[in-house]
XYZ file of N, CA and C in Angstrom:
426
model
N 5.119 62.816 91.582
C 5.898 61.636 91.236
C 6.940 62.002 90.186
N 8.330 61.453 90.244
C 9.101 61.698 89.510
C 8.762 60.586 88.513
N 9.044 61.044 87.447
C 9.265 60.511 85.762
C 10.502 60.007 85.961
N 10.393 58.426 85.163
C 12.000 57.896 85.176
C 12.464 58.844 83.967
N 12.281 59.679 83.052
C 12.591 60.705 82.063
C 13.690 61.694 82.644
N 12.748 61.872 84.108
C 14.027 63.059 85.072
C 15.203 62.691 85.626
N 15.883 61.552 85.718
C 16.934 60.563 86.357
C 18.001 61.029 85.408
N 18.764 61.602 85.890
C 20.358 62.022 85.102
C 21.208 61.178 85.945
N 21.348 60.342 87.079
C 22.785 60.019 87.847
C 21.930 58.688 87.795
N 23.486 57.709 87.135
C 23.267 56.208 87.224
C 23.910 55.872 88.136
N 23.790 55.094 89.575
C 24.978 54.423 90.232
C 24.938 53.399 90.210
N 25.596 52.331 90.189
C 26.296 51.114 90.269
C 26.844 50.764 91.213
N 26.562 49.620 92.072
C 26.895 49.167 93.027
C 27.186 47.660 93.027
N 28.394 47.178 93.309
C 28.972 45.411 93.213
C 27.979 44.473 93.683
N 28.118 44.925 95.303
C 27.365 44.339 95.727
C 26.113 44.753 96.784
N 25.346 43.455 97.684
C 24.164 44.048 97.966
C 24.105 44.920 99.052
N 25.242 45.170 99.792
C 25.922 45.843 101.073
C 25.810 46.725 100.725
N 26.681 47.445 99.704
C 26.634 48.870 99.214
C 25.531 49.162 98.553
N 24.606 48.278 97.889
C 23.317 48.737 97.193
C 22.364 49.369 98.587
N 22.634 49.063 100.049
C 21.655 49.057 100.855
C 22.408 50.300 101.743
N 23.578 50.401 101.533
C 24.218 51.735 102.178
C 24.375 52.403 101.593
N 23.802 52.575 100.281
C 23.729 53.747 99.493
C 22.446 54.837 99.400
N 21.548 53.954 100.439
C 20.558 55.114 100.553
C 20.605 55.985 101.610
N 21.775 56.063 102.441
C 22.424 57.109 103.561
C 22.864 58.169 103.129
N 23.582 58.011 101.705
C 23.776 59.117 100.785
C 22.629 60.384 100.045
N 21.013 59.390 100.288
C 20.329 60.060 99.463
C 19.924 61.087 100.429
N 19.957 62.445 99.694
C 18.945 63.235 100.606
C 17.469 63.078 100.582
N 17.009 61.845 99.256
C 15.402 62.191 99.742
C 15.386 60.850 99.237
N 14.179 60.074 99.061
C 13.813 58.457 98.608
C 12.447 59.654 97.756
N 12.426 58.766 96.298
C 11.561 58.331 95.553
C 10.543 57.131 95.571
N 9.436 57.289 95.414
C 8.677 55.961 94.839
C 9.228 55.229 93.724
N 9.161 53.924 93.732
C 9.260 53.152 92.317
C 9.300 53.950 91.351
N 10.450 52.902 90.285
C 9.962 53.668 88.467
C 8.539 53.722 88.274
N 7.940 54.099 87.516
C 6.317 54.156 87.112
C 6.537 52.734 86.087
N 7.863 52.827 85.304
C 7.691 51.613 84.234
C 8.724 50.914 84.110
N 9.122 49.709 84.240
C 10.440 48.900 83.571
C 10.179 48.172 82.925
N 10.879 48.041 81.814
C 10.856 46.668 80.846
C 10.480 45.377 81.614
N 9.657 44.468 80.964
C 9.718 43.235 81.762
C 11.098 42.340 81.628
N 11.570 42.966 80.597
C 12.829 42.064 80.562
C 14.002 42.708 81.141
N 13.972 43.989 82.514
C 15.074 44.685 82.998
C 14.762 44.160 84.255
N 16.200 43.353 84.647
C 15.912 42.526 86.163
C 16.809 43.414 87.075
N 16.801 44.424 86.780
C 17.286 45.086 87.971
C 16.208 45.848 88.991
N 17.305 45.931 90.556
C 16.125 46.467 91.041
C 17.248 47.679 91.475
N 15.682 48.736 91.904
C 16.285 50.302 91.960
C 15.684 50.957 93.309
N 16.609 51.435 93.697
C 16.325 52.938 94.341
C 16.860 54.149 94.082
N 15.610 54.946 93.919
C 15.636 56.208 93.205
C 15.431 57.306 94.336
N 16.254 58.026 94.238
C 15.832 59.231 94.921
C 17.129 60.630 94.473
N 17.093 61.618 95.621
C 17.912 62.711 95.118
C 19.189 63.129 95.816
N 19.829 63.091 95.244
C 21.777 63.647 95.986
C 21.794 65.674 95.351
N 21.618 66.218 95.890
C 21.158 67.589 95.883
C 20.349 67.790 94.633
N 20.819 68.421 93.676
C 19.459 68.761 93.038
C 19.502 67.775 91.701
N 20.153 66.777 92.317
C 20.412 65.346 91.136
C 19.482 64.286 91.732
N 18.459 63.962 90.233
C 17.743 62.595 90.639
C 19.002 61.109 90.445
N 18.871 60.194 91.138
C 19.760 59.469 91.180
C 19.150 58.124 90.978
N 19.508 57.254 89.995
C 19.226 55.866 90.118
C 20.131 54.874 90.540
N 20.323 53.901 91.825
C 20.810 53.349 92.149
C 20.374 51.520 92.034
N 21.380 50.721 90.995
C 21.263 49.448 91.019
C 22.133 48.704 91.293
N 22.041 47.654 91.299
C 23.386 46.877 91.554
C 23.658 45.508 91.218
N 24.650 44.964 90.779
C 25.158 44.053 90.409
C 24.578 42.671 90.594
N 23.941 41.646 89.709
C 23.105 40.188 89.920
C 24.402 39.469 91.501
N 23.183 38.884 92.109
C 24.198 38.690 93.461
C 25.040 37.511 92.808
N 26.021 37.781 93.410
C 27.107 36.798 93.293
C 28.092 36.219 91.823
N 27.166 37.944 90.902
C 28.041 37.628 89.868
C 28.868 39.305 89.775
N 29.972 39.078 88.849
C 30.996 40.329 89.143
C 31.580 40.601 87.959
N 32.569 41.862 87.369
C 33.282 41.790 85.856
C 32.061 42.938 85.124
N 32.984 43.007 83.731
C 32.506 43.960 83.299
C 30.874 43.239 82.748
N 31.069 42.013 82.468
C 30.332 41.796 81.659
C 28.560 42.323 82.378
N 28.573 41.950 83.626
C 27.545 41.961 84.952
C 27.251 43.324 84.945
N 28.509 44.533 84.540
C 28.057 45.600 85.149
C 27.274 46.506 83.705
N 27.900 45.424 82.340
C 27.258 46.222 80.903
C 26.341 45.762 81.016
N 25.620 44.859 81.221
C 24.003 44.317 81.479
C 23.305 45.002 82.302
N 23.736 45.985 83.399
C 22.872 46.223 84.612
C 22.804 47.764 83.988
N 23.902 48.270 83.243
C 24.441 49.841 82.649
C 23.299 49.707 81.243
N 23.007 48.683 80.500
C 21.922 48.503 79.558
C 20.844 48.586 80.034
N 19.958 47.875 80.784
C 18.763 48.432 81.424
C 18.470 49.687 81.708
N 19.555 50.080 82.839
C 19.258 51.220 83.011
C 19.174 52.669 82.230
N 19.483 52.619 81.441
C 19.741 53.161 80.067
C 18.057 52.947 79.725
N 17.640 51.971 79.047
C 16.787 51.673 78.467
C 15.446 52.290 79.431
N 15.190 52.055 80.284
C 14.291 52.368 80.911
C 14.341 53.854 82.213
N 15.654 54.134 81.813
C 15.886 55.746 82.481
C 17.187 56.663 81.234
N 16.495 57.215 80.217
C 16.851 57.324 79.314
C 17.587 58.168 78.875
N 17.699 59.439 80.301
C 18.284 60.450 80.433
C 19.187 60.335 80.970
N 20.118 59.141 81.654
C 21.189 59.029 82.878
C 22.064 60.118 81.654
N 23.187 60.780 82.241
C 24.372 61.420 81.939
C 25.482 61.207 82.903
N 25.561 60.844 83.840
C 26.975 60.540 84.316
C 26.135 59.073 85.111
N 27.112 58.212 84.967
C 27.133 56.807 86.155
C 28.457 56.730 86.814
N 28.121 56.122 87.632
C 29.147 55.617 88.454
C 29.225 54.747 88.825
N 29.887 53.860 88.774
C 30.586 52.857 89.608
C 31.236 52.564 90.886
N 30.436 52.290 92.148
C 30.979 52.786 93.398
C 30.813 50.938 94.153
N 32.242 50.860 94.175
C 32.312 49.464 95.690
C 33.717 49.969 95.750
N 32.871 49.054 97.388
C 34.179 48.267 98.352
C 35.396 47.792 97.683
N 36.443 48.516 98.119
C 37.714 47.872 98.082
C 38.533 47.246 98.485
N 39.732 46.688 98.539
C 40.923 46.897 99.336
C 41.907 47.248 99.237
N 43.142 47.736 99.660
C 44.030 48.326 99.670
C 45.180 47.862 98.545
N 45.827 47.983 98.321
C 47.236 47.809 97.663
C 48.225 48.582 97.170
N 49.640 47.918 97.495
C 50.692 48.917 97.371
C 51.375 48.322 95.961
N 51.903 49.904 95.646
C 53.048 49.369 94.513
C 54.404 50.185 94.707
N 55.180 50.380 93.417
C 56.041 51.374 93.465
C 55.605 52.459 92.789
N 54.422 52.513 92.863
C 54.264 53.644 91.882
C 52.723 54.219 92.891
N 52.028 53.685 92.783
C 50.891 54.126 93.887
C 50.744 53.429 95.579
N 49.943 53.601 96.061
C 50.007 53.208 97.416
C 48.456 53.259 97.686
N 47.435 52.175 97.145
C 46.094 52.275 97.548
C 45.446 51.822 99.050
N 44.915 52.514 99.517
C 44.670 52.237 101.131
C 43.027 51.995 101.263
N 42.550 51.114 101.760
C 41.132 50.804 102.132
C 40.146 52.394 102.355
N 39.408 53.057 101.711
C 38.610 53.901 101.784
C 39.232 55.059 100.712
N 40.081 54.680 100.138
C 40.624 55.519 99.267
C 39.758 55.772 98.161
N 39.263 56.725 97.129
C 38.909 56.570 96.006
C 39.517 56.598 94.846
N 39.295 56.033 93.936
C 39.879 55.331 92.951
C 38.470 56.129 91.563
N 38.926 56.702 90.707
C 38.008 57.496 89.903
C 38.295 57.012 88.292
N 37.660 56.284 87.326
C 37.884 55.672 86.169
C 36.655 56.244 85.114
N 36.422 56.452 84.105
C 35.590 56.636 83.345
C 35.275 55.279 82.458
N 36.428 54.665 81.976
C 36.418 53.523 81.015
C 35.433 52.837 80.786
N 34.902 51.924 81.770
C 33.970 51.095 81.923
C 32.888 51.528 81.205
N 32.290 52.658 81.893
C 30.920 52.965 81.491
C 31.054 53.866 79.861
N 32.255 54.636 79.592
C 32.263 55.005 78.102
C 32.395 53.975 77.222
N 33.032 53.032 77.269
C 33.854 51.466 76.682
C 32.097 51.078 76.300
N 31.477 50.656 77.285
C 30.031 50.034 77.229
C 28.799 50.813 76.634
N 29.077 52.257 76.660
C 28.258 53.136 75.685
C 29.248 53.322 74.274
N 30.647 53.332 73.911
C 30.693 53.273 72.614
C 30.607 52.285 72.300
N 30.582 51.138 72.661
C 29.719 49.509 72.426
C 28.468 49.466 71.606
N 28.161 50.634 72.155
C 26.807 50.571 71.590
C 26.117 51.554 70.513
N 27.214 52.728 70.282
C 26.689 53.450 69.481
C 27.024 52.525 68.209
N 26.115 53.323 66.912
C 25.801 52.944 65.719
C 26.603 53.896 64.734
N 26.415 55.426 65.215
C 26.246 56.293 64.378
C 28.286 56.813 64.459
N 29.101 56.935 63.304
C 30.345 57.056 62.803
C 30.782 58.201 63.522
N 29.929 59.491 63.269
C 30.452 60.675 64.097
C 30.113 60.702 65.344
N 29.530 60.281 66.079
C 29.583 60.023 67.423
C 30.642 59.112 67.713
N 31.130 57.880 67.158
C 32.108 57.229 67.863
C 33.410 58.075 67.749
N 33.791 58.711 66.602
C 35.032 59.284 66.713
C 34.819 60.852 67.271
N 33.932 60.741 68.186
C 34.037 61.758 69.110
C 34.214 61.760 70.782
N 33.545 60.588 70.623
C 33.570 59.864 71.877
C 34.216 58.628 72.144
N 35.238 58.082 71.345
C 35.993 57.336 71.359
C 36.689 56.842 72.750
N 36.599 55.728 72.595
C 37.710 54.932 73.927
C 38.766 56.048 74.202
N 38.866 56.322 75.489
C 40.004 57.452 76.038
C 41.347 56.491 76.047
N 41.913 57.332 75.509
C 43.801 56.423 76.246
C 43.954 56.059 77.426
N 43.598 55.505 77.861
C 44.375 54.649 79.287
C 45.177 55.531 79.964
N 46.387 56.329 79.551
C 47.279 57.293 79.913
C 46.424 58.154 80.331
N 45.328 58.751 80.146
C 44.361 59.632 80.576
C 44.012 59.608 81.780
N 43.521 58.283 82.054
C 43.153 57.395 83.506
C 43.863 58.491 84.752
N 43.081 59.257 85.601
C 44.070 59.782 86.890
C 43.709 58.895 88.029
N 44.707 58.790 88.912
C 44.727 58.295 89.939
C 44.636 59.447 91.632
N 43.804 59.354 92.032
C 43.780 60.223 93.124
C 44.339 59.805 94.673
């Protein structure tokens, strides 16, 4: 049995479509956490994307925004304590500008969210000005 201790990959999913087509991605399924907070209402599937344990949750149905996704990014945290990279993965749609040209299946790659919501939360002075909110200008577009 895996230890929720061993879980390094957080994913995030909008909604319940992609929470349920995201286990096509896994190469293997896990059993349940062994433990969650009673007060963490998320639900999970855990398993492995090569030699990465992966926790996959997703968004309270029918609610959306950052606020939905720092609540679901707090749990998981709390009760898988090791995540190091998350992600944020939905459905899109397309849109054009003069400057980019986004097309339905395109990926779109941001860090913000999930650093923004962990320096939220640090306490400690030299960690925030190390890990500080990135410039926006940073942001690449693929």
């Amino acid at each position: 049995m895996v230890r929720c201790a061993d879980y390094t990959v957080g994913w995030i999913c909008a909604i319940s479509t992609e929470y349920v087509t995201t286990q096509a991605f896994l190469d293997g399924n896990h059993d349940g956490p062994e433990y969650v907070s009673p007060n963490n209402n998320n639900n999970y599937i855990l398993g492995k994307v090569g030699r990465h344990n992966v926790v996959i949750a997703v968004l309270p149905n029918g609610e959306y925004g950052i606020t939905s996704a720092a609540i679901v990014v707090r749990d998981i945290l709390y009760s898988f304590p090791n995540i190091r990279i998350g992600l944020i993965v939905s459905i899109s749609g397309g849109t054009l500008s003069l400057t980019y040209n986004i097309y339905l299946g395109d990926i779109i790659v941001s860090a913000l969210l999930i650093l923004r919501t962990i320096i939220n939360g640090l306490k400690n002075l030299k960690l925030y000005k190390k890990y500080k909110r990135l410039d926006p200008s940073n942001d690449r577009l693929y």
